[in-house]
Amino acid sequence: MSATATKDGGSVTITLNGTNKSLTIPLIDGTIGPSVFDIRKLYNELGVFTYDPGYGGTAACESKITYIDGDVGVLLHRGYPIEQLAEKSSFLEVSYLLLNGELPDKAQKAEFERGVMMHTMLHEQLRRFYDGFRRDAHPMAVMCGVVGAMSAFYHDSLDINDPDHRRISAFRLIAKMPTIAAWAYKYSIGQPFMYPRNDLSYAENFLYMMNAVPAEDYKVSPVLARAMDRIFILHADHEQNASTSTVRLSGSTGANPFACIAAGIASLWGPAHGGANEAVLKMLAEIGHKDNIPAFLAGVKDKNGHNRLMGFGHRVYKNYDPRAKIMQASCHEVLKELGHQDDPLLELAMELEKIALHDEYFVSRKLYPNVDFYSGIILKAMGFPTSMFTVLFAVARTVGWISQWKEMIEDPSQRIGRPRQVYTGATQRDYIALDKRA
Ligand code: ACO
């Protein structure tokens, strides 16, 4: 089969050669960013699909939440640049913005913060779920399990068609995620669970539940709380990445939000997505010293090798990830607060970055540091074990997932997500009895 495409003003007309079938495919413009061809009628009119493994050239939805220009390294939430939000806002304010589309006024901000913080406790029976896990379970496994189990506890907010239920589920997820995460950690080290404290800020409360013990007073460092809050802001949303698309795809079937977020957590777990900062630390440990950087990079560039420069490259950013710049600055602040200015890992990372940014292999492929390149170093310095890194990402990304889920449910054009395929397997054939098979 072959086809001819002719340009027709903004649109394109495709004619299937040898048939009388043709279709004019209109272009839809966004407010910024590339326009898209609307191919919804393609199969019905021409009987063909498009082929796009990994969806690199496919817009699966319309969204007003987050905009990324990967070529120049721009990230906007509801139009506001990430640099301004990281410097001037707070995680809960950014959460309000992502969910509602506008920055809150004073009263809205106070009401939202109270609304979220009122939901920080877990149903007491959920505590017992932890006992079912081995102590050495990966905390992401605990997160998938406990978050999925939330659908069995909060029946009064499961009607996805009721806006109040959607709002309460969003509050519950944002509020309880730090508690679930901190308890996963406490369980793994055998310490008592710390109940949330609603007089603290979102980030302070998380650090308190992670680090405090009932036997002693614990004071949260304002510098570390601010750094934690900024890390949460930097990870809050990132448009249609793998985990967000997983949440949308799960939600498109009408599944409840807790189940959808559990699916998002599973998707985030992979090393190519949320697990990369853990991988960066492993890589830095493997390199060990800056004298070993050239040999390591030679291995990365070797076509027959399996190593990648972790924390480098991004499906969308073909320039410096704006979050990586903020993370690098934050890294210096945190290490200074902790008295680790001369952290050898940071020095090694900066040297590695400098060399890679001048190396033809990385330059020609537009491979720049992504958000994960420095986040692992900060989190390690703050005392988080590497197994908790992706968990922190999940805590922060929950608001992005739930905002995207809510937008999808409220979109009248929403349908069940159902990608198609180009089938290249066997054509129809008859069953062969077992004794006749060669
Ligand atoms: N190190 C070495 N080479 C790389 C890297 C890397 N980190 N990333 C991409 N390349 C190379 C590929 O080998 C390929 O080279 P080739 O054209 O010679 O075959 C070329 O660059 C294009 O690579 P793709 O895999 O097609 O790029 P893609 O956009 O699919 O990959 C990804 C993006 C998965 C993030 C990749 O860059 C990667 O694996 N990076 C390391 C892991 C990482 O840091 N992930 C975090 C992402 S950010 C986040 O999730 C928060």
Short mmCIF file of C-alpha atoms and ligand atoms in Angstrom, two decimals:
data_model
loop_
_atom_site.label_atom_id
_atom_site.label_comp_id
_atom_site.label_asym_id
_atom_site.label_seq_id
_atom_site.Cartn_x
_atom_site.Cartn_y
_atom_site.Cartn_z
CA MET A 1 0.00 0.00 0.00
CA SER A 2 1.25 3.52 -0.69
CA ALA A 3 -0.10 6.97 -0.03
CA THR A 4 0.35 10.52 -1.31
CA ALA A 5 0.27 13.55 0.96
CA THR A 6 -0.47 17.02 -0.35
CA LYS A 7 -0.16 20.18 1.71
CA ASP A 8 -3.31 22.19 1.81
CA GLY A 9 -2.86 25.49 3.72
CA GLY A 10 -2.24 24.37 7.35
CA SER A 11 -3.64 20.89 6.82
CA VAL A 12 -2.46 17.86 4.88
CA THR A 13 -4.55 15.66 2.60
CA ILE A 14 -3.58 12.01 2.42
CA THR A 15 -4.75 9.91 -0.51
CA LEU A 16 -4.34 6.14 -0.52
CA ASN A 17 -2.96 5.39 -3.98
CA GLY A 18 -5.15 3.17 -6.14
CA THR A 19 -8.28 3.89 -4.07
CA ASN A 20 -10.73 6.75 -3.96
CA LYS A 21 -10.07 7.19 -0.24
CA SER A 22 -8.61 10.46 0.98
CA LEU A 23 -8.65 12.41 4.21
CA THR A 24 -7.80 15.98 5.07
CA ILE A 25 -5.95 16.04 8.34
CA PRO A 26 -6.32 19.35 10.15
CA LEU A 27 -3.61 21.00 12.27
CA ILE A 28 -4.49 21.99 15.81
CA ASP A 29 -2.50 24.80 17.46
CA GLY A 30 -1.66 24.93 21.13
CA THR A 31 -1.05 28.24 22.93
CA ILE A 32 2.70 27.56 22.62
CA GLY A 33 4.70 24.63 21.31
CA PRO A 34 4.39 22.51 18.19
CA SER A 35 1.04 22.17 16.44
CA VAL A 36 -0.40 18.67 16.08
CA PHE A 37 -2.09 16.80 13.25
CA ASP A 38 -5.52 15.60 14.35
CA ILE A 39 -5.52 12.01 13.10
CA ARG A 40 -8.61 10.83 14.98
CA LYS A 41 -10.49 10.02 11.74
CA LEU A 42 -7.54 8.28 10.09
CA TYR A 43 -8.55 4.68 10.76
CA ASN A 44 -12.27 5.14 10.10
CA GLU A 45 -11.71 7.00 6.82
CA LEU A 46 -8.54 5.35 5.45
CA GLY A 47 -8.24 2.10 7.43
CA VAL A 48 -4.65 2.81 8.51
CA PHE A 49 -3.01 3.65 11.83
CA THR A 50 0.07 5.70 12.67
CA TYR A 51 3.18 3.96 14.02
CA ASP A 52 5.04 5.64 16.88
CA PRO A 53 6.68 3.26 19.39
CA GLY A 54 7.45 5.14 22.59
CA TYR A 55 4.99 7.87 21.52
CA GLY A 56 7.83 10.30 20.78
CA GLY A 57 5.76 12.09 18.13
CA THR A 58 2.28 11.62 19.51
CA ALA A 59 0.16 13.94 21.67
CA ALA A 60 -2.18 11.65 23.59
CA CYS A 61 -4.21 14.41 25.23
CA GLU A 62 -4.83 18.12 25.45
CA SER A 63 -3.48 19.64 28.67
CA LYS A 64 -3.27 23.07 30.30
CA ILE A 65 -1.05 22.06 33.21
CA THR A 66 2.62 21.90 32.24
CA TYR A 67 4.60 23.05 29.23
CA ILE A 68 8.13 21.95 28.36
CA ASP A 69 10.30 23.29 25.57
CA GLY A 70 13.04 20.70 25.61
CA ASP A 71 15.14 22.42 22.95
CA VAL A 72 15.72 25.55 25.00
CA GLY A 73 15.23 24.01 28.47
CA VAL A 74 11.99 25.68 29.56
CA LEU A 75 9.54 24.23 32.08
CA LEU A 76 6.33 26.10 32.92
CA HIS A 77 3.58 25.09 35.33
CA ARG A 78 0.32 26.83 34.38
CA GLY A 79 2.57 29.35 32.61
CA TYR A 80 4.90 30.06 35.55
CA PRO A 81 8.62 29.23 35.03
CA ILE A 82 9.96 26.52 37.35
CA GLU A 83 12.86 28.82 38.37
CA GLN A 84 10.40 31.38 39.82
CA LEU A 85 8.28 28.74 41.52
CA ALA A 86 11.36 27.07 43.06
CA GLU A 87 12.64 30.40 44.36
CA LYS A 88 9.44 32.12 45.50
CA SER A 89 6.73 29.54 46.05
CA SER A 90 6.15 26.53 48.29
CA PHE A 91 5.26 22.96 47.43
CA LEU A 92 1.66 23.26 48.65
CA GLU A 93 1.17 26.51 46.75
CA VAL A 94 2.51 24.83 43.59
CA SER A 95 0.13 21.94 44.32
CA TYR A 96 -2.80 24.37 44.42
CA LEU A 97 -1.59 25.91 41.15
CA LEU A 98 -1.29 22.54 39.40
CA LEU A 99 -4.70 21.37 40.59
CA ASN A 100 -6.63 24.61 40.11
CA GLY A 101 -4.87 26.49 37.32
CA GLU A 102 -4.19 29.76 39.22
CA LEU A 103 -2.08 30.83 42.18
CA PRO A 104 -4.24 31.05 45.32
CA ASP A 105 -5.04 34.28 47.16
CA LYS A 106 -4.24 34.40 50.90
CA ALA A 107 -7.52 32.86 52.04
CA GLN A 108 -7.46 30.15 49.34
CA LYS A 109 -3.87 29.29 50.25
CA ALA A 110 -4.64 28.97 53.96
CA GLU A 111 -7.76 26.91 53.28
CA PHE A 112 -5.92 24.59 50.88
CA GLU A 113 -3.02 24.06 53.28
CA ARG A 114 -5.45 23.31 56.12
CA GLY A 115 -7.44 21.02 53.80
CA VAL A 116 -4.35 18.98 52.90
CA MET A 117 -2.79 18.87 56.36
CA MET A 118 -6.10 17.67 57.89
CA HIS A 119 -5.65 14.42 55.96
CA THR A 120 -2.08 13.49 56.90
CA MET A 121 -2.98 10.57 59.20
CA LEU A 122 -3.52 7.09 57.77
CA HIS A 123 -6.44 4.88 58.70
CA GLU A 124 -5.04 3.04 61.73
CA GLN A 125 -5.71 -0.35 60.10
CA LEU A 126 -3.40 0.58 57.21
CA ARG A 127 -0.56 0.43 59.77
CA ARG A 128 -0.96 -3.32 59.84
CA PHE A 129 -0.25 -3.58 56.12
CA TYR A 130 3.38 -2.82 56.83
CA ASP A 131 3.73 -5.94 58.97
CA GLY A 132 2.95 -8.02 55.88
CA PHE A 133 6.14 -6.86 54.15
CA ARG A 134 9.62 -8.23 54.75
CA ARG A 135 11.84 -5.71 56.54
CA ASP A 136 14.17 -5.71 53.53
CA ALA A 137 11.39 -4.95 51.02
CA HIS A 138 12.22 -2.10 48.65
CA PRO A 139 10.21 0.91 49.90
CA MET A 140 8.78 1.36 46.37
CA ALA A 141 7.22 -2.11 46.73
CA VAL A 142 5.67 -0.94 50.01
CA MET A 143 4.47 2.27 48.33
CA CYS A 144 2.77 0.36 45.48
CA GLY A 145 1.05 -1.92 47.98
CA VAL A 146 -0.06 0.61 50.58
CA VAL A 147 -1.20 3.25 48.07
CA GLY A 148 -3.16 0.62 46.13
CA ALA A 149 -4.71 -0.51 49.42
CA MET A 150 -6.01 3.00 50.06
CA SER A 151 -8.90 2.22 47.67
CA ALA A 152 -10.04 -0.35 50.22
CA PHE A 153 -10.19 2.29 52.99
CA TYR A 154 -11.59 5.53 51.62
CA HIS A 155 -14.87 4.43 50.07
CA ASP A 156 -16.42 7.84 50.65
CA SER A 157 -14.22 9.44 47.97
CA LEU A 158 -14.19 6.85 45.19
CA ASP A 159 -16.92 8.22 42.91
CA ILE A 160 -14.79 9.66 40.12
CA ASN A 161 -17.82 11.48 38.66
CA ASP A 162 -18.38 13.50 41.84
CA PRO A 163 -16.17 16.66 41.96
CA ASP A 164 -16.19 16.61 45.80
CA HIS A 165 -14.95 13.02 45.84
CA ARG A 166 -12.21 13.95 43.36
CA ARG A 167 -11.16 16.89 45.55
CA ILE A 168 -11.08 14.82 48.75
CA SER A 169 -9.14 12.01 47.05
CA ALA A 170 -6.60 14.56 45.81
CA PHE A 171 -6.21 15.97 49.34
CA ARG A 172 -5.88 12.49 50.79
CA LEU A 173 -3.25 11.40 48.31
CA ILE A 174 -1.11 14.55 48.64
CA ALA A 175 -1.44 14.53 52.44
CA LYS A 176 -0.90 10.84 53.15
CA MET A 177 1.92 10.14 50.73
CA PRO A 178 4.65 11.55 53.07
CA THR A 179 3.23 9.48 55.95
CA ILE A 180 3.19 6.30 53.83
CA ALA A 181 6.74 7.00 52.62
CA ALA A 182 8.17 7.82 56.05
CA TRP A 183 6.56 4.72 57.53
CA ALA A 184 8.02 2.55 54.76
CA TYR A 185 11.43 3.86 55.84
CA LYS A 186 10.81 3.46 59.58
CA TYR A 187 9.60 -0.08 58.99
CA SER A 188 12.77 -0.95 57.07
CA ILE A 189 15.01 0.22 59.93
CA GLY A 190 12.81 -1.15 62.72
CA GLN A 191 12.03 2.20 64.37
CA PRO A 192 8.59 3.23 65.67
CA PHE A 193 6.32 4.99 63.19
CA MET A 194 6.05 8.71 63.87
CA TYR A 195 2.57 10.18 63.51
CA PRO A 196 2.29 13.34 61.39
CA ARG A 197 2.39 16.79 62.96
CA ASN A 198 0.02 19.23 61.33
CA ASP A 199 1.61 22.27 62.98
CA LEU A 200 4.63 21.77 60.71
CA SER A 201 4.90 22.64 57.02
CA TYR A 202 4.52 19.83 54.46
CA ALA A 203 8.31 19.40 54.06
CA GLU A 204 9.05 19.85 57.78
CA ASN A 205 6.44 17.25 58.69
CA PHE A 206 7.98 14.79 56.24
CA LEU A 207 11.50 15.30 57.61
CA TYR A 208 10.09 14.99 61.13
CA MET A 209 8.34 11.66 60.37
CA MET A 210 11.50 10.37 58.68
CA ASN A 211 14.06 11.41 61.29
CA ALA A 212 12.39 11.86 64.68
CA VAL A 213 12.07 9.13 67.31
CA PRO A 214 9.61 9.18 70.22
CA ALA A 215 12.45 9.10 72.77
CA GLU A 216 13.92 12.48 71.85
CA ASP A 217 13.01 15.99 70.72
CA TYR A 218 13.69 16.62 67.07
CA LYS A 219 14.12 20.03 65.49
CA VAL A 220 13.83 20.31 61.72
CA SER A 221 16.58 22.42 60.14
CA PRO A 222 14.97 25.31 58.19
CA VAL A 223 17.67 25.03 55.48
CA LEU A 224 16.97 21.32 55.00
CA ALA A 225 13.19 21.87 55.11
CA ARG A 226 13.52 24.53 52.41
CA ALA A 227 15.72 22.20 50.31
CA MET A 228 13.19 19.37 50.74
CA ASP A 229 10.35 21.67 49.74
CA ARG A 230 12.32 22.75 46.64
CA ILE A 231 13.03 19.14 45.70
CA PHE A 232 9.28 18.47 45.95
CA ILE A 233 8.54 21.52 43.75
CA LEU A 234 11.09 20.41 41.13
CA HIS A 235 9.46 16.98 40.87
CA ALA A 236 5.81 18.05 41.13
CA ASP A 237 4.85 17.58 37.48
CA HIS A 238 6.47 17.01 34.11
CA GLU A 239 3.61 16.70 31.61
CA GLN A 240 3.06 13.37 29.81
CA ASN A 241 6.05 11.30 31.01
CA ALA A 242 5.83 7.52 31.43
CA SER A 243 4.33 7.48 34.94
CA THR A 244 1.86 10.30 34.24
CA SER A 245 0.77 8.60 31.03
CA THR A 246 0.36 5.40 33.06
CA VAL A 247 -1.89 7.24 35.52
CA ARG A 248 -3.93 8.73 32.67
CA LEU A 249 -4.20 5.39 30.87
CA SER A 250 -5.29 3.59 34.05
CA GLY A 251 -7.71 6.39 34.89
CA SER A 252 -9.23 6.34 31.40
CA THR A 253 -10.92 3.05 32.27
CA GLY A 254 -12.69 4.67 35.23
CA ALA A 255 -10.38 3.09 37.83
CA ASN A 256 -10.33 4.92 41.17
CA PRO A 257 -7.59 7.51 41.82
CA PHE A 258 -5.76 5.47 44.49
CA ALA A 259 -5.41 2.52 42.08
CA CYS A 260 -4.27 4.90 39.32
CA ILE A 261 -1.59 6.50 41.52
CA ALA A 262 -0.38 3.02 42.56
CA ALA A 263 0.05 2.29 38.81
CA GLY A 264 1.99 5.56 38.44
CA ILE A 265 4.29 4.53 41.31
CA ALA A 266 4.99 1.20 39.59
CA SER A 267 5.91 3.00 36.37
CA LEU A 268 8.13 5.49 38.19
CA TRP A 269 10.13 2.70 39.81
CA GLY A 270 12.14 1.86 36.67
CA PRO A 271 15.78 3.04 36.40
CA ALA A 272 15.14 4.92 33.15
CA HIS A 273 12.59 7.11 34.96
CA GLY A 274 12.49 7.67 38.73
CA GLY A 275 15.31 5.30 39.60
CA ALA A 276 17.98 7.33 37.83
CA ASN A 277 19.28 9.35 40.82
CA GLU A 278 19.96 6.10 42.67
CA ALA A 279 21.82 4.93 39.56
CA VAL A 280 23.85 8.19 39.47
CA LEU A 281 25.22 7.52 42.95
CA LYS A 282 26.10 3.94 42.06
CA MET A 283 27.86 5.23 38.96
CA LEU A 284 29.82 7.87 40.92
CA ALA A 285 30.87 5.20 43.43
CA GLU A 286 32.00 2.99 40.56
CA ILE A 287 34.04 5.81 38.98
CA GLY A 288 35.54 6.56 42.40
CA HIS A 289 38.05 9.22 41.37
CA LYS A 290 38.20 11.93 38.71
CA ASP A 291 41.23 10.29 37.14
CA ASN A 292 38.94 7.40 36.17
CA ILE A 293 36.41 9.62 34.32
CA PRO A 294 37.99 9.30 30.83
CA ALA A 295 38.02 5.49 31.04
CA PHE A 296 34.44 5.43 32.29
CA LEU A 297 33.25 7.76 29.51
CA ALA A 298 35.08 5.65 26.94
CA GLY A 299 33.05 2.66 28.19
CA VAL A 300 29.82 4.67 27.96
CA LYS A 301 30.60 5.65 24.36
CA ASP A 302 31.50 2.12 23.36
CA LYS A 303 28.70 0.79 21.12
CA ASN A 304 29.23 -2.71 22.55
CA GLY A 305 29.10 -1.53 26.19
CA HIS A 306 26.00 -1.43 28.36
CA ASN A 307 26.77 1.60 30.52
CA ARG A 308 25.03 4.93 30.13
CA LEU A 309 26.05 8.16 31.75
CA MET A 310 23.29 8.16 34.33
CA GLY A 311 21.64 11.52 35.05
CA PHE A 312 22.42 12.60 31.48
CA GLY A 313 19.99 12.73 28.58
CA HIS A 314 16.26 13.12 28.49
CA ARG A 315 13.53 12.17 26.08
CA VAL A 316 12.30 15.78 25.92
CA TYR A 317 15.18 18.04 27.04
CA LYS A 318 17.77 18.42 24.34
CA ASN A 319 19.33 21.20 26.40
CA TYR A 320 20.20 21.68 30.08
CA ASP A 321 17.24 20.52 32.19
CA PRO A 322 16.22 23.73 34.07
CA ARG A 323 15.58 21.64 37.18
CA ALA A 324 19.17 20.38 37.15
CA LYS A 325 20.48 23.96 37.47
CA ILE A 326 18.30 24.65 40.53
CA MET A 327 19.23 21.28 41.98
CA GLN A 328 22.93 22.03 41.57
CA ALA A 329 22.55 25.36 43.44
CA SER A 330 20.48 23.65 46.15
CA CYS A 331 23.16 20.99 46.45
CA HIS A 332 25.77 23.60 47.40
CA GLU A 333 23.42 25.16 50.01
CA VAL A 334 22.61 21.84 51.64
CA LEU A 335 26.20 20.63 51.73
CA LYS A 336 27.25 23.95 53.30
CA GLU A 337 24.52 23.65 55.97
CA LEU A 338 25.69 20.14 56.75
CA GLY A 339 29.37 21.12 56.76
CA HIS A 340 30.13 18.90 53.75
CA GLN A 341 31.32 21.68 51.39
CA ASP A 342 34.10 19.50 50.10
CA ASP A 343 31.92 16.49 49.43
CA PRO A 344 34.00 14.29 47.11
CA LEU A 345 30.88 13.02 45.31
CA LEU A 346 29.85 16.58 44.40
CA GLU A 347 33.35 17.36 43.18
CA LEU A 348 33.38 14.19 41.10
CA ALA A 349 29.92 14.92 39.67
CA MET A 350 30.91 18.46 38.70
CA GLU A 351 34.08 17.26 37.02
CA LEU A 352 32.16 14.54 35.19
CA GLU A 353 29.58 17.08 34.02
CA LYS A 354 32.31 19.47 32.83
CA ILE A 355 34.09 16.77 30.82
CA ALA A 356 30.89 15.32 29.33
CA LEU A 357 29.59 18.75 28.30
CA HIS A 358 32.73 19.22 26.20
CA ASP A 359 32.77 15.73 24.73
CA GLU A 360 31.68 15.41 21.10
CA TYR A 361 29.63 12.24 21.83
CA PHE A 362 27.37 14.01 24.33
CA VAL A 363 27.36 17.38 22.53
CA SER A 364 26.30 15.88 19.17
CA ARG A 365 23.51 13.85 20.81
CA LYS A 366 22.36 16.84 22.87
CA LEU A 367 22.83 14.95 26.12
CA TYR A 368 22.79 17.31 29.12
CA PRO A 369 22.43 16.74 32.87
CA ASN A 370 18.85 16.02 33.93
CA VAL A 371 17.22 16.64 37.33
CA ASP A 372 18.60 13.38 38.69
CA PHE A 373 22.25 14.19 38.17
CA TYR A 374 22.49 16.24 41.39
CA SER A 375 19.42 15.16 43.36
CA GLY A 376 21.01 11.94 44.59
CA ILE A 377 23.96 13.85 46.06
CA ILE A 378 21.67 16.19 48.04
CA LEU A 379 19.44 13.39 49.24
CA LYS A 380 22.40 11.28 50.32
CA ALA A 381 23.85 14.25 52.23
CA MET A 382 20.46 14.77 53.91
CA GLY A 383 20.68 11.21 55.20
CA PHE A 384 18.20 9.46 52.89
CA PRO A 385 19.18 5.92 51.93
CA THR A 386 19.33 5.45 48.16
CA SER A 387 16.33 3.10 48.22
CA MET A 388 14.20 6.09 49.35
CA PHE A 389 15.15 8.38 46.45
CA THR A 390 12.44 7.21 44.07
CA VAL A 391 9.97 7.24 46.95
CA LEU A 392 10.60 10.96 47.46
CA PHE A 393 10.04 11.47 43.75
CA ALA A 394 6.71 9.62 44.07
CA VAL A 395 5.69 11.78 47.05
CA ALA A 396 6.29 14.94 45.02
CA ARG A 397 4.88 13.67 41.72
CA THR A 398 1.60 12.60 43.31
CA VAL A 399 0.21 16.11 42.88
CA GLY A 400 1.16 16.11 39.19
CA TRP A 401 -0.42 12.69 38.69
CA ILE A 402 -3.62 13.65 40.45
CA SER A 403 -3.85 17.01 38.61
CA GLN A 404 -3.44 15.24 35.26
CA TRP A 405 -5.93 12.54 36.28
CA LYS A 406 -8.47 15.20 37.32
CA GLU A 407 -7.97 17.12 34.07
CA MET A 408 -8.55 13.92 32.11
CA ILE A 409 -11.73 12.99 34.00
CA GLU A 410 -13.09 16.53 33.48
CA ASP A 411 -12.28 16.52 29.74
CA PRO A 412 -15.48 15.83 27.74
CA SER A 413 -13.45 14.33 24.86
CA GLN A 414 -11.86 11.73 27.18
CA ARG A 415 -12.12 8.11 26.01
CA ILE A 416 -10.60 4.88 27.20
CA GLY A 417 -6.92 4.84 26.18
CA ARG A 418 -6.33 2.12 23.62
CA PRO A 419 -3.15 2.25 21.49
CA ARG A 420 -3.08 0.19 18.29
CA GLN A 421 -0.28 -1.88 16.77
CA VAL A 422 1.29 -2.98 13.52
CA TYR A 423 0.98 -6.74 13.67
CA THR A 424 4.04 -8.60 12.35
CA GLY A 425 3.34 -12.08 13.77
CA ALA A 426 2.14 -15.27 12.08
CA THR A 427 -0.87 -15.10 9.80
CA GLN A 428 -3.85 -17.39 10.52
CA ARG A 429 -2.94 -21.11 10.68
CA ASP A 430 -4.49 -24.35 11.96
CA TYR A 431 -3.78 -25.89 15.36
CA ILE A 432 -1.28 -28.80 15.21
CA ALA A 433 -1.80 -31.82 17.46
CA LEU A 434 1.05 -32.33 19.98
CA ASP A 435 2.32 -35.60 18.41
CA LYS A 436 2.45 -33.95 14.94
CA ARG A 437 4.71 -31.03 15.96
CA ALA A 438 8.27 -31.24 14.66
N1 ACO B 1 24.64 8.03 28.19
C1 ACO B 1 25.18 7.67 27.02
N2 ACO B 1 24.53 7.69 25.85
C2 ACO B 1 23.24 8.09 25.87
C3 ACO B 1 22.60 8.47 27.06
C4 ACO B 1 23.34 8.43 28.25
N3 ACO B 1 22.80 8.78 29.42
N4 ACO B 1 21.32 8.81 26.79
C5 ACO B 1 21.17 8.64 25.47
N5 ACO B 1 22.35 8.22 24.90
C6 ACO B 1 22.61 8.00 23.49
C7 ACO B 1 22.04 6.69 22.99
O1 ACO B 1 22.93 5.62 23.11
C8 ACO B 1 21.73 7.05 21.55
O2 ACO B 1 22.95 7.03 20.85
P1 ACO B 1 22.99 6.49 19.30
O3 ACO B 1 22.16 7.45 18.53
O4 ACO B 1 24.44 6.49 18.96
O5 ACO B 1 22.40 5.10 19.34
C9 ACO B 1 21.29 8.51 21.61
O6 ACO B 1 21.96 9.04 22.76
C10 ACO B 1 19.78 8.67 21.76
O7 ACO B 1 19.35 7.89 22.86
P2 ACO B 1 17.87 7.38 23.10
O8 ACO B 1 17.92 6.20 24.02
O9 ACO B 1 17.16 7.24 21.79
O10 ACO B 1 17.26 8.61 23.85
P3 ACO B 1 15.91 8.61 24.63
O11 ACO B 1 15.34 9.97 24.45
O12 ACO B 1 15.05 7.47 24.25
O13 ACO B 1 16.42 8.36 26.12
C11 ACO B 1 16.74 8.50 28.43
C12 ACO B 1 16.16 9.19 27.19
C13 ACO B 1 16.05 7.15 28.67
C14 ACO B 1 16.49 9.40 29.64
C15 ACO B 1 18.28 8.29 28.21
O14 ACO B 1 18.91 9.52 27.93
C16 ACO B 1 18.95 7.61 29.41
O15 ACO B 1 18.92 6.38 29.50
N6 ACO B 1 19.56 8.43 30.32
C17 ACO B 1 20.17 7.87 31.51
C18 ACO B 1 19.09 7.56 32.55
C19 ACO B 1 18.53 8.82 33.19
O16 ACO B 1 19.28 9.70 33.60
N7 ACO B 1 17.20 8.88 33.32
C20 ACO B 1 16.50 9.99 33.97
C21 ACO B 1 15.58 10.68 33.03
S1 ACO B 1 14.90 12.09 33.79
C22 ACO B 1 13.65 11.50 34.76
O17 ACO B 1 13.06 10.49 34.59
C23 ACO B 1 13.32 12.37 35.91
#
